[in-house]
Coordinates of C-alpha atoms in Angstrom, one line a residue:
Chain A
M1 CA 123.8 21.6 180.3
D2 CA 123.0 23.1 183.7
E3 CA 119.8 25.1 183.2
F4 CA 120.5 27.3 186.1
S5 CA 123.9 28.5 184.9
F6 CA 122.6 28.9 181.4
I7 CA 119.8 31.1 182.6
N8 CA 122.4 33.2 184.5
A9 CA 124.5 33.4 181.3
I10 CA 121.6 34.9 179.3
K11 CA 120.0 37.0 182.1
Q12 CA 120.1 40.7 181.6
K13 CA 122.0 42.8 184.1
A14 CA 119.3 45.5 184.3
Y15 CA 115.7 46.1 183.2
R16 CA 115.2 48.4 180.3
Q17 CA 111.4 48.9 180.5
P18 CA 110.3 51.2 183.4
T19 CA 107.0 49.2 183.5
L20 CA 108.8 46.0 184.4
V21 CA 108.2 45.1 188.1
K22 CA 109.9 41.6 188.1
G23 CA 111.8 40.0 185.3
I24 CA 113.4 36.5 185.3
G25 CA 113.8 34.9 188.7
D26 CA 110.4 33.9 190.1
D27 CA 107.5 31.7 189.1
A28 CA 106.5 34.4 186.5
A29 CA 107.3 38.0 185.5
V30 CA 105.3 41.0 186.5
F31 CA 104.7 44.3 184.6
R32 CA 102.2 47.1 184.6
S33 CA 100.8 49.4 182.0
T34 CA 98.1 51.9 181.3
S35 CA 98.4 51.3 177.6
D36 CA 96.8 48.4 175.7
I37 CA 99.0 45.3 175.7
V38 CA 99.7 43.5 172.5
T39 CA 100.9 39.9 172.6
T40 CA 101.9 37.3 170.0
V41 CA 103.7 34.0 169.7
D42 CA 105.8 32.5 166.9
T43 CA 107.5 29.2 166.7
F44 CA 110.4 28.1 164.6
V45 CA 111.9 24.6 164.0
E46 CA 115.4 23.8 162.7
N47 CA 115.5 22.6 159.1
I48 CA 111.9 23.8 158.6
H49 CA 112.1 27.5 159.4
F50 CA 115.9 27.9 159.6
S51 CA 119.0 26.0 158.9
L52 CA 122.7 26.2 159.9
E53 CA 123.3 25.7 156.2
T54 CA 122.3 29.3 155.5
M55 CA 122.8 31.1 158.8
R56 CA 124.8 31.3 162.0
P57 CA 123.1 30.7 165.4
F58 CA 123.3 34.5 165.9
H59 CA 121.2 35.1 162.8
I60 CA 118.7 32.5 164.0
G61 CA 118.1 34.3 167.2
Y62 CA 117.9 37.7 165.6
R63 CA 115.5 36.5 163.0
V64 CA 113.0 34.7 165.3
L65 CA 112.7 37.8 167.5
A66 CA 112.4 40.0 164.4
A67 CA 109.4 37.9 163.3
N68 CA 107.7 38.6 166.6
I69 CA 108.6 42.3 166.7
S70 CA 107.2 42.6 163.2
D71 CA 103.8 41.2 164.4
L72 CA 103.9 43.9 167.2
A73 CA 104.7 46.6 164.6
A74 CA 101.8 45.4 162.5
M75 CA 99.5 46.1 165.5
G76 CA 101.0 49.6 165.8
A77 CA 102.7 48.5 169.1
E78 CA 106.0 49.4 170.7
P79 CA 108.0 46.3 171.6
A80 CA 108.5 45.8 175.4
F81 CA 109.0 42.2 176.5
Y82 CA 109.8 38.7 175.2
L83 CA 109.8 35.2 176.6
V84 CA 111.8 32.5 175.0
S85 CA 111.0 28.8 175.0
M86 CA 113.5 26.4 173.5
C87 CA 113.8 22.7 172.8
I88 CA 117.5 21.9 172.6
P89 CA 119.0 18.7 171.1
K90 CA 122.1 17.3 172.8
T91 CA 124.1 18.0 169.6
W92 CA 123.9 21.8 170.3
N93 CA 126.6 23.1 172.6
Q94 CA 126.3 26.0 175.0
K95 CA 128.4 28.3 172.9
A96 CA 126.1 28.0 169.9
L97 CA 123.0 28.4 172.2
E98 CA 124.5 31.5 173.7
E99 CA 125.0 32.9 170.2
I100 CA 121.3 32.4 169.5
Y101 CA 120.6 34.5 172.6
Q102 CA 123.2 37.1 171.5
G103 CA 121.3 37.5 168.3
M104 CA 118.1 38.1 170.2
H105 CA 119.8 40.4 172.6
E106 CA 121.2 42.5 169.8
L107 CA 117.8 43.2 168.3
A108 CA 116.1 43.4 171.7
S109 CA 118.5 46.1 172.9
L110 CA 117.8 48.1 169.7
H111 CA 114.1 48.2 170.8
Q112 CA 114.7 48.4 174.6
M113 CA 113.0 45.0 175.1
D114 CA 113.4 43.0 178.3
L115 CA 113.8 39.2 178.3
I116 CA 111.3 38.3 181.1
G117 CA 111.0 34.6 181.0
G118 CA 111.6 31.4 179.3
D119 CA 111.9 27.6 179.5
T120 CA 114.5 25.3 178.0
V121 CA 113.9 21.5 177.6
S122 CA 115.7 18.7 175.7
S123 CA 114.4 17.4 172.4
D124 CA 115.7 15.9 169.2
R125 CA 115.4 19.1 167.2
L126 CA 116.1 22.7 167.9
M127 CA 112.8 24.6 168.4
I128 CA 112.5 28.3 169.4
S129 CA 109.2 29.8 170.4
I130 CA 109.0 33.4 171.3
T131 CA 106.2 35.3 173.0
A132 CA 106.5 39.0 172.5
M133 CA 104.6 41.8 174.2
G134 CA 104.3 45.4 173.4
Y135 CA 102.3 48.6 174.2
V136 CA 99.9 50.6 172.1
P137 CA 97.9 53.6 173.2
K138 CA 94.3 52.7 174.3
D139 CA 92.1 51.7 171.4
Q140 CA 94.8 52.4 168.8
A141 CA 95.8 48.9 167.9
R142 CA 95.9 48.5 164.1
F143 CA 93.6 45.8 162.8
R144 CA 93.6 44.2 159.4
S145 CA 89.8 44.6 159.5
D146 CA 90.1 48.4 159.2
A147 CA 90.5 48.7 155.4
Q148 CA 87.7 50.8 153.7
P149 CA 86.7 51.3 150.1
N150 CA 88.6 54.2 148.5
D151 CA 91.7 53.6 150.7
I152 CA 95.0 53.5 149.0
I153 CA 97.2 50.4 149.6
F154 CA 100.8 50.8 150.5
A155 CA 103.9 48.6 151.1
T156 CA 107.1 49.5 152.8
G157 CA 110.7 48.7 151.8
T158 CA 111.3 46.2 149.0
L159 CA 109.7 42.8 148.7
G160 CA 111.3 39.4 147.8
D161 CA 114.7 40.3 149.1
S162 CA 114.7 37.8 151.9
R163 CA 113.6 35.0 149.5
A164 CA 116.4 36.1 147.1
G165 CA 118.9 36.0 149.9
L166 CA 117.9 32.4 150.9
E167 CA 118.2 31.3 147.2
I168 CA 121.7 32.8 146.9
L169 CA 122.8 31.0 150.1
L170 CA 121.3 27.7 149.0
Q171 CA 122.6 27.8 145.4
G172 CA 126.0 29.4 146.3
Q173 CA 125.7 31.3 143.0
E174 CA 127.3 34.7 142.7
C175 CA 125.1 37.6 141.8
K176 CA 124.9 41.4 142.1
S177 CA 124.4 42.9 145.6
Q178 CA 124.5 39.4 147.1
D179 CA 125.6 40.6 150.5
Y180 CA 122.6 42.9 150.6
Y181 CA 120.2 40.1 149.9
I182 CA 121.9 37.8 152.3
Q183 CA 121.7 40.4 155.0
R184 CA 118.0 41.0 154.3
H185 CA 117.5 37.3 154.9
R186 CA 119.5 36.9 158.0
L187 CA 119.0 40.2 159.8
P188 CA 115.6 41.6 158.8
E189 CA 114.5 44.9 160.3
P190 CA 110.9 45.1 161.5
R191 CA 109.2 48.4 160.7
V192 CA 108.7 49.6 164.2
A193 CA 109.6 53.2 163.6
L194 CA 107.0 53.7 160.9
A195 CA 104.4 51.8 163.0
L196 CA 104.9 54.1 165.9
G197 CA 105.0 57.2 163.7
L198 CA 101.6 56.2 162.3
Q199 CA 100.0 56.3 165.7
E200 CA 98.8 59.9 165.0
I201 CA 96.7 58.6 162.0
N202 CA 93.2 57.8 163.2
R203 CA 92.7 54.7 160.9
V204 CA 95.3 52.4 159.3
A205 CA 94.8 48.8 158.4
L206 CA 98.1 47.0 158.8
N207 CA 99.6 43.5 158.3
D208 CA 103.2 42.5 158.4
I209 CA 104.5 40.7 155.3
S210 CA 105.7 37.4 156.8
D211 CA 104.1 35.1 154.2
G212 CA 104.2 37.3 151.1
I213 CA 101.8 40.1 150.1
S214 CA 99.5 37.6 148.2
N215 CA 98.7 36.1 151.6
E216 CA 98.6 39.3 153.7
A217 CA 96.5 41.2 151.1
N218 CA 94.0 38.4 151.2
E219 CA 93.9 38.6 155.0
I220 CA 93.1 42.3 154.9
A221 CA 90.5 41.8 152.1
E222 CA 88.7 39.0 154.1
A223 CA 88.8 40.7 157.5
S224 CA 87.6 44.1 156.0
G225 CA 85.2 42.6 153.5
V226 CA 86.7 44.6 150.6
E227 CA 88.5 44.1 147.3
L228 CA 92.2 45.0 147.2
F229 CA 93.4 46.0 143.7
I230 CA 97.2 45.8 143.3
I231 CA 99.2 47.0 140.4
E232 CA 102.1 44.6 139.9
D233 CA 104.5 47.1 138.5
S234 CA 104.1 49.2 141.7
V235 CA 105.1 46.4 144.1
P236 CA 108.5 47.7 145.4
V237 CA 111.6 45.7 144.6
S238 CA 115.3 46.3 145.0
E239 CA 117.2 47.9 142.1
S240 CA 119.1 44.8 141.2
F241 CA 116.1 42.5 141.6
H242 CA 115.6 42.4 137.8
Q243 CA 118.7 40.2 137.5
F244 CA 116.6 37.3 138.6
S245 CA 114.3 35.4 136.1
E246 CA 110.8 36.8 135.6
E247 CA 109.3 33.8 137.2
Q248 CA 111.5 34.2 140.3
Q249 CA 110.8 37.9 140.6
Y250 CA 107.1 37.3 140.4
E251 CA 107.1 34.5 142.8
W252 CA 109.5 36.1 145.3
K253 CA 108.0 39.6 145.5
L254 CA 104.4 38.3 145.8
S255 CA 104.8 35.1 147.9
G256 CA 108.4 35.2 149.2
G257 CA 108.0 35.3 153.0
E258 CA 109.9 36.9 155.8
D259 CA 110.6 40.4 154.4
F260 CA 108.9 41.7 157.5
E261 CA 107.8 44.8 155.7
L262 CA 104.4 46.3 156.3
L263 CA 101.3 46.2 154.0
G264 CA 98.6 48.6 154.8
T265 CA 95.6 50.7 153.7
V266 CA 94.8 54.3 154.6
S267 CA 92.4 57.0 153.4
K268 CA 93.4 59.1 150.4
A269 CA 93.2 62.2 152.7
N270 CA 95.8 60.7 155.1
W271 CA 98.2 59.3 152.5
P272 CA 100.3 62.5 152.1
R273 CA 100.8 62.6 155.9
V274 CA 101.7 58.8 155.9
Q275 CA 104.4 59.6 153.3
E276 CA 105.8 62.4 155.5
I277 CA 106.0 60.1 158.5
A278 CA 107.7 57.4 156.4
D279 CA 110.2 60.0 155.3
Q280 CA 110.8 61.1 158.9
T281 CA 111.4 57.5 160.0
N282 CA 113.6 56.6 157.0
T283 CA 111.1 54.1 155.7
P284 CA 110.8 53.6 152.0
I285 CA 107.0 53.5 151.2
R286 CA 105.0 53.2 148.0
Q287 CA 101.4 53.1 146.9
I288 CA 100.7 49.8 145.3
G289 CA 97.0 49.9 144.7
Y290 CA 93.4 50.8 145.8
V291 CA 90.7 49.4 147.9
Y292 CA 87.2 48.9 146.4
E293 CA 83.8 47.8 147.7
A294 CA 83.3 44.1 147.1
E295 CA 80.5 41.6 147.2
E296 CA 83.1 38.9 147.9
P297 CA 86.4 39.9 149.5
R298 CA 89.2 39.3 147.1
V299 CA 92.6 40.5 145.8
L300 CA 93.0 41.4 142.2
I301 CA 96.4 42.1 140.6
Q302 CA 97.0 44.0 137.4
T303 CA 99.9 42.5 135.4
H304 CA 100.9 43.9 132.0
G305 CA 97.4 45.3 131.5
E306 CA 95.7 42.0 132.4
T307 CA 93.8 41.6 135.7
K308 CA 93.9 38.3 137.6
Q309 CA 92.9 37.1 141.0
L310 CA 95.7 36.8 143.6
T311 CA 94.9 34.0 146.0
K312 CA 96.6 33.2 149.4
S313 CA 98.8 30.5 147.9
G314 CA 100.1 33.2 145.6
Y315 CA 98.9 31.7 142.4
T316 CA 96.9 33.8 140.0
H317 CA 93.9 32.6 138.1
L318 CA 92.2 34.3 135.3
K319 CA 88.9 35.8 136.3
Chain B
M1 CA 96.4 19.4 158.3
D2 CA 95.0 22.8 157.2
E3 CA 96.2 25.3 159.9
F4 CA 93.3 27.6 159.1
S5 CA 90.5 25.1 159.6
F6 CA 92.3 23.8 162.7
I7 CA 92.4 27.3 164.2
N8 CA 88.7 27.7 163.5
A9 CA 88.0 24.4 165.2
I10 CA 89.8 25.4 168.4
K11 CA 88.8 29.1 168.4
Q12 CA 86.5 30.2 171.2
K13 CA 83.0 31.4 170.3
A14 CA 83.1 34.4 172.7
Y15 CA 85.6 36.2 174.9
R16 CA 85.3 35.5 178.6
Q17 CA 87.6 38.3 179.9
P18 CA 86.1 41.8 179.8
T19 CA 89.7 43.2 179.4
L20 CA 90.2 41.4 176.1
V21 CA 90.1 43.8 173.2
K22 CA 91.1 41.4 170.4
G23 CA 91.6 37.7 170.6
I24 CA 92.7 35.3 167.8
G25 CA 92.5 36.6 164.3
D26 CA 95.0 39.4 163.7
D27 CA 98.8 39.7 163.9
A28 CA 98.6 39.7 167.7
A29 CA 96.0 39.8 170.5
V30 CA 95.2 43.0 172.5
F31 CA 94.1 43.4 176.1
R32 CA 94.1 46.2 178.7
S33 CA 94.4 46.2 182.5
T34 CA 94.8 48.5 185.4
S35 CA 96.2 45.6 187.5
D36 CA 99.7 44.3 187.3
I37 CA 100.2 41.6 184.6
V38 CA 101.9 38.4 185.4
T39 CA 103.2 36.2 182.6
T40 CA 105.0 32.8 182.4
V41 CA 105.9 30.2 179.8
D42 CA 106.2 26.4 180.2
T43 CA 107.3 23.9 177.6
F44 CA 106.5 20.2 177.4
V45 CA 107.8 17.5 175.1
E46 CA 106.3 14.1 174.4
N47 CA 108.1 11.2 176.0
I48 CA 110.0 13.6 178.2
H49 CA 107.3 15.5 180.1
F50 CA 104.3 13.3 179.2
S51 CA 103.5 10.1 177.3
L52 CA 100.5 8.5 175.7
E53 CA 101.5 5.5 177.7
T54 CA 100.1 7.1 180.8
M55 CA 97.6 9.7 179.7
R56 CA 95.0 10.5 177.0
P57 CA 95.6 13.6 174.8
F58 CA 92.9 15.3 176.9
H59 CA 95.0 14.9 180.1
I60 CA 98.1 16.2 178.3
G61 CA 96.3 19.5 177.4
Y62 CA 94.8 19.8 180.8
R63 CA 98.1 19.2 182.6
V64 CA 100.2 21.6 180.5
L65 CA 97.8 24.4 181.2
A66 CA 97.5 23.5 184.8
A67 CA 101.3 23.9 185.2
N68 CA 101.1 27.4 183.8
I69 CA 98.1 28.3 186.0
S70 CA 100.0 27.0 189.0
D71 CA 102.8 29.5 188.2
L72 CA 100.3 32.3 188.1
A73 CA 98.7 31.2 191.4
A74 CA 102.2 31.1 192.9
M75 CA 102.4 34.8 192.0
G76 CA 99.0 35.5 193.6
A77 CA 97.6 36.2 190.2
E78 CA 94.2 35.5 188.7
P79 CA 94.5 33.6 185.4
A80 CA 93.2 35.5 182.4
F81 CA 94.8 34.5 179.0
Y82 CA 96.9 31.9 177.3
L83 CA 98.8 31.4 174.1
V84 CA 99.6 27.9 172.8
S85 CA 102.5 27.0 170.6
M86 CA 102.7 23.4 169.3
C87 CA 105.1 21.3 167.2
I88 CA 103.1 18.5 165.7
P89 CA 104.5 15.3 164.2
K90 CA 102.6 13.9 161.2
T91 CA 101.7 10.8 163.2
W92 CA 99.3 12.8 165.3
N93 CA 95.8 13.1 163.7
Q94 CA 93.5 16.1 164.0
K95 CA 91.1 14.3 166.4
A96 CA 93.9 13.7 169.0
L97 CA 95.1 17.3 168.7
E98 CA 91.6 18.6 169.2
E99 CA 91.4 16.4 172.3
I100 CA 94.5 18.2 173.6
Y101 CA 92.8 21.5 173.1
Q102 CA 89.6 20.2 174.8
G103 CA 91.7 19.4 177.9
M104 CA 93.0 22.9 177.9
H105 CA 89.6 24.4 177.3
E106 CA 88.1 22.4 180.1
L107 CA 90.5 23.9 182.6
A108 CA 90.5 27.3 180.9
S109 CA 86.8 27.6 181.3
L110 CA 87.0 26.8 185.0
H111 CA 89.2 29.8 185.3
Q112 CA 87.5 32.0 182.7
M113 CA 90.6 32.1 180.7
D114 CA 90.7 33.1 177.0
L115 CA 92.9 31.5 174.4
I116 CA 94.3 34.6 172.6
G117 CA 97.0 33.3 170.3
G118 CA 99.2 30.4 169.1
D119 CA 101.2 28.9 166.5
T120 CA 101.3 25.3 165.1
V121 CA 104.2 23.9 163.2
S122 CA 105.4 20.5 162.0
S123 CA 108.1 18.6 163.8
D124 CA 109.2 15.1 164.6
R125 CA 108.0 15.1 168.2
L126 CA 104.9 16.7 169.9
M127 CA 105.9 19.8 171.8
I128 CA 103.5 22.1 173.6
S129 CA 104.5 25.5 175.0
I130 CA 102.1 27.6 176.8
T131 CA 102.4 31.3 177.7
A132 CA 99.9 32.2 180.4
M133 CA 99.0 35.7 181.7
G134 CA 97.1 36.8 184.7
Y135 CA 96.2 39.8 186.8
V136 CA 97.3 40.7 190.3
P137 CA 96.4 44.0 192.2
K138 CA 99.2 46.6 191.9
D139 CA 102.3 45.7 193.9
Q140 CA 100.7 42.6 195.3
A141 CA 102.5 39.9 193.3
R142 CA 103.9 37.2 195.6
F143 CA 107.7 36.8 195.4
R144 CA 109.8 33.9 196.7
S145 CA 112.1 36.5 198.1
D146 CA 109.6 37.7 200.7
A147 CA 110.2 35.1 203.4
Q148 CA 111.4 36.5 206.7
P149 CA 112.9 35.0 209.9
N150 CA 110.1 33.9 212.3
D151 CA 107.7 33.1 209.5
I152 CA 105.9 29.8 209.6
I153 CA 106.2 27.6 206.5
F154 CA 103.1 26.0 205.1
A155 CA 102.1 23.6 202.3
T156 CA 98.7 23.0 200.7
G157 CA 97.1 19.7 199.7
T158 CA 99.1 16.5 199.9
L159 CA 102.5 15.9 198.3
G160 CA 103.8 13.1 196.2
D161 CA 100.4 12.0 194.9
S162 CA 101.2 12.9 191.3
R163 CA 104.4 10.9 191.4
A164 CA 102.6 7.9 192.9
G165 CA 99.9 8.2 190.2
L166 CA 102.7 8.1 187.5
E167 CA 104.3 5.0 189.2
I168 CA 100.9 3.2 189.3
L169 CA 100.4 3.9 185.6
L170 CA 103.8 2.8 184.6
Q171 CA 103.9 -0.4 186.8
G172 CA 100.3 -1.3 186.2
Q173 CA 100.2 -2.5 189.7
E174 CA 97.0 -2.4 191.8
C175 CA 97.0 -0.5 195.0
K176 CA 94.7 1.4 197.4
S177 CA 93.1 4.6 196.0
Q178 CA 94.7 4.1 192.7
D179 CA 92.1 6.1 190.8
Y180 CA 92.7 9.0 193.2
Y181 CA 96.5 9.0 192.5
I182 CA 96.0 8.6 188.8
Q183 CA 93.6 11.5 188.8
R184 CA 96.1 13.7 190.7
H185 CA 98.7 12.9 188.1
R186 CA 96.4 13.5 185.1
L187 CA 94.2 16.3 186.2
P188 CA 96.0 18.4 188.8
E189 CA 94.2 21.4 190.3
P190 CA 96.2 24.5 190.7
R191 CA 95.5 26.4 193.9
V192 CA 94.1 29.5 192.4
A193 CA 91.3 30.0 194.9
L194 CA 93.7 30.1 197.9
A195 CA 96.2 32.3 196.0
L196 CA 93.4 34.9 195.4
G197 CA 92.1 34.6 198.9
L198 CA 95.5 35.4 200.2
Q199 CA 95.5 38.8 198.5
E200 CA 94.3 40.4 201.7
I201 CA 97.5 39.2 203.6
N202 CA 100.1 41.9 203.2
R203 CA 103.2 39.6 202.9
V204 CA 103.3 36.0 201.8
A205 CA 106.3 34.3 200.1
L206 CA 104.9 31.7 197.6
N207 CA 106.3 29.1 195.2
D208 CA 104.3 26.4 193.4
I209 CA 105.4 22.9 193.9
S210 CA 106.3 21.8 190.4
D211 CA 109.6 20.1 191.1
G212 CA 109.1 18.9 194.7
I213 CA 109.4 20.9 197.9
S214 CA 113.1 20.2 198.2
N215 CA 113.6 22.3 195.2
E216 CA 111.0 25.0 195.9
A217 CA 112.1 25.4 199.5
N218 CA 115.6 26.0 198.4
E219 CA 114.5 28.6 196.0
I220 CA 112.7 30.5 198.7
A221 CA 115.7 30.2 201.1
E222 CA 118.1 31.5 198.4
A223 CA 115.8 34.3 197.2
S224 CA 115.0 35.5 200.7
G225 CA 118.5 34.8 202.3
V226 CA 117.0 32.7 205.1
E227 CA 117.0 29.2 206.5
L228 CA 113.9 27.0 206.0
F229 CA 113.5 24.4 208.7
I230 CA 111.1 21.6 207.7
I231 CA 109.8 18.9 209.9
E232 CA 109.4 15.8 207.8
D233 CA 106.5 14.3 209.7
S234 CA 104.5 17.5 209.0
V235 CA 104.8 17.3 205.3
P236 CA 101.2 16.5 204.2
V237 CA 100.6 13.2 202.5
S238 CA 97.4 11.3 201.5
E239 CA 95.9 8.8 204.0
S240 CA 96.8 5.8 201.9
F241 CA 100.3 7.1 201.1
H242 CA 101.9 4.8 203.7
Q243 CA 101.2 1.8 201.5
F244 CA 104.3 2.7 199.5
S245 CA 107.8 1.9 200.6
E246 CA 109.5 4.3 203.0
E247 CA 112.0 5.2 200.4
Q248 CA 109.2 5.9 197.9
Q249 CA 107.3 8.0 200.3
Y250 CA 110.4 10.0 201.2
E251 CA 111.4 10.5 197.6
W252 CA 108.0 11.3 196.2
K253 CA 106.8 13.7 198.9
L254 CA 110.0 15.7 198.9
S255 CA 111.1 15.5 195.2
G256 CA 108.1 14.2 193.3
G257 CA 107.1 16.9 190.9
E258 CA 103.9 18.2 189.5
D259 CA 101.7 18.2 192.5
F260 CA 101.1 21.9 191.7
E261 CA 100.4 22.6 195.4
L262 CA 101.7 25.8 197.0
L263 CA 104.6 26.2 199.4
G264 CA 104.8 29.4 201.3
T265 CA 105.8 31.4 204.3
V266 CA 103.9 33.9 206.4
S267 CA 104.2 35.7 209.7
K268 CA 103.0 34.0 212.8
A269 CA 100.5 36.8 213.3
N270 CA 98.9 36.2 210.0
W271 CA 98.9 32.3 210.1
P272 CA 95.5 32.0 211.8
R273 CA 93.9 34.2 209.1
V274 CA 95.7 32.2 206.3
Q275 CA 94.1 29.0 207.8
E276 CA 90.7 30.6 207.8
I277 CA 91.1 31.6 204.1
A278 CA 92.3 28.1 203.3
D279 CA 89.1 26.8 205.0
Q280 CA 86.9 29.2 203.1
T281 CA 88.5 28.1 199.8
N282 CA 88.4 24.4 200.6
T283 CA 92.2 24.2 200.5
P284 CA 93.9 21.7 202.9
I285 CA 96.8 23.6 204.4
R286 CA 99.4 22.6 207.0
Q287 CA 102.3 24.2 208.8
I288 CA 105.5 22.2 208.0
G289 CA 108.2 24.3 209.6
Y290 CA 109.8 27.6 210.5
V291 CA 112.0 30.3 208.9
Y292 CA 115.2 31.3 210.7
E293 CA 117.9 33.8 210.1
A294 CA 120.8 32.4 208.2
E295 CA 124.3 33.2 207.3
E296 CA 124.1 31.0 204.3
P297 CA 120.6 30.3 202.8
R298 CA 119.7 26.7 203.2
V299 CA 117.0 24.2 203.9
L300 CA 117.1 21.8 206.9
I301 CA 114.9 18.9 207.4
Q302 CA 114.2 17.1 210.7
T303 CA 113.7 13.4 210.2
H304 CA 113.2 11.1 213.1
G305 CA 114.9 13.5 215.4
E306 CA 117.8 13.9 213.1
T307 CA 118.5 17.1 211.2
K308 CA 119.9 17.0 207.7
Q309 CA 120.3 19.5 204.9
L310 CA 117.8 19.2 202.1
T311 CA 119.3 20.2 198.7
K312 CA 117.7 21.1 195.5
S313 CA 118.3 17.6 194.1
G314 CA 116.3 16.3 197.0
Y315 CA 119.2 14.3 198.5
T316 CA 120.0 15.0 202.1
H317 CA 123.4 15.2 203.5
L318 CA 124.4 15.1 207.2
K319 CA 125.4 18.5 208.4

């Protein structure tokens, strides 16, 4: 494939961000900002992170950008720019590649993001690496180290849906609301609106749920030096989620990745306002536990009256 | 390999950039700036862009970051941050990977750059993608579209050295100054000092020479809508470069990539000052031609009294 004509095919016709000085077309892109700049990179490899068995190229593009936007949301940032680096095997044709970019463009235009750079090289296996950038008001980035004792813990949306969708696609088994689960897997919606709405709250600890809340809750506990106490029955799941086996429900809602929901903590005083903001931004939100002082940072989970430790790997051990 | 312990092994002990608010350790990094921000991404794949046959892992790391810094220099920007995304095959051990990072660290510390993010995933083939960011004073980024008729064309350093070094490594043949050529291939030095020195000049068109000047000169001609006229004998080469065959010399100096020198144009009035700045920053610099008005953008090269067109692919065609 001719890289030059490919770049032309995917290049935007106009800039969306007023802060963009120079997009694609020179040695590098240029932008300016008086806000703080947030940046993150995520890399995805075919048949490890995604597969044509379960999604179209369009979904692949949509989902890899969603993962990056979710990281920006978890910092409280407004998405602005992205750069795409791809390794492309000869077996992929230009049409399929353009479809990947269309998936990215679809989500990017929802968030007024500009594609400002990239690199495409040949390799044996499709790899997509995205660097995303966003803006957050000065000193208002949301850190996972900001949880404090007496905070309440909240989660957005419903958890485990993406993992359920993957399973449905892999097993080919019919089940209730299967289109819903498949859509959640293929076209996840990062919680940007809530993250921006929360900018008025002076302190919120935030993580996006990319690897399951067992992992994200432990990251907040470690970074903040606190104990997170989660009540299992409060962890939000979809109405038809109970159709899956108990083991699946437990595994998927706590350790199923890529829901791209938000896990956070906020003071009890601010919790009512957070709920109002969630309401205004059409974001389902629910309290799932409390933050306590801790000698050793850890995450506990109360399940059927029993309290266990929830580790990063998602397994629980009796105390 | 445990990603967490690996991240700890490569994590910096302290931030170098005063504008860095949050480095590695949250969903994303945060920085702030009143300057314009320049950003670029470059991706390298084992046995396509580099090989253990011709370099140590240390050189690989050094060189991939050098390529990115060179893009920043070509924009007139001061390097500040980088993010590293890697696909790692199981055959690579942790020691070799750390050596790659040491190569990057070595060059990063020369330029006071901070590593602010990254992602490592498994794959069949080693792939390294770097996103680099730098600062340039407001509205002073250097564009390839800024060349004007009556400008002089200049090039820094000597060209073709990296390609000669690669050939020496591949053929295993002894030759004069071979350590020099090998070093130029393995440890290229992007022209940051000159690029920053040139900030006082009000207009300079700049490209870095990553794919050979035949390519870069055409990019400037196209972006600026001008004709670049290059005198072949003026193209700077190393003293011992004449030991190679005429064909090799011609091919390597015009199309040999990865010298990471700068190609630029500047008004005749400013050329003496540019030479002074080059002198102050220990940057060899030489005029290699002139810019003319053109109906169709193009690059001409005068070789032994004969004038030919120099195309992107490096081949010349009689007019």
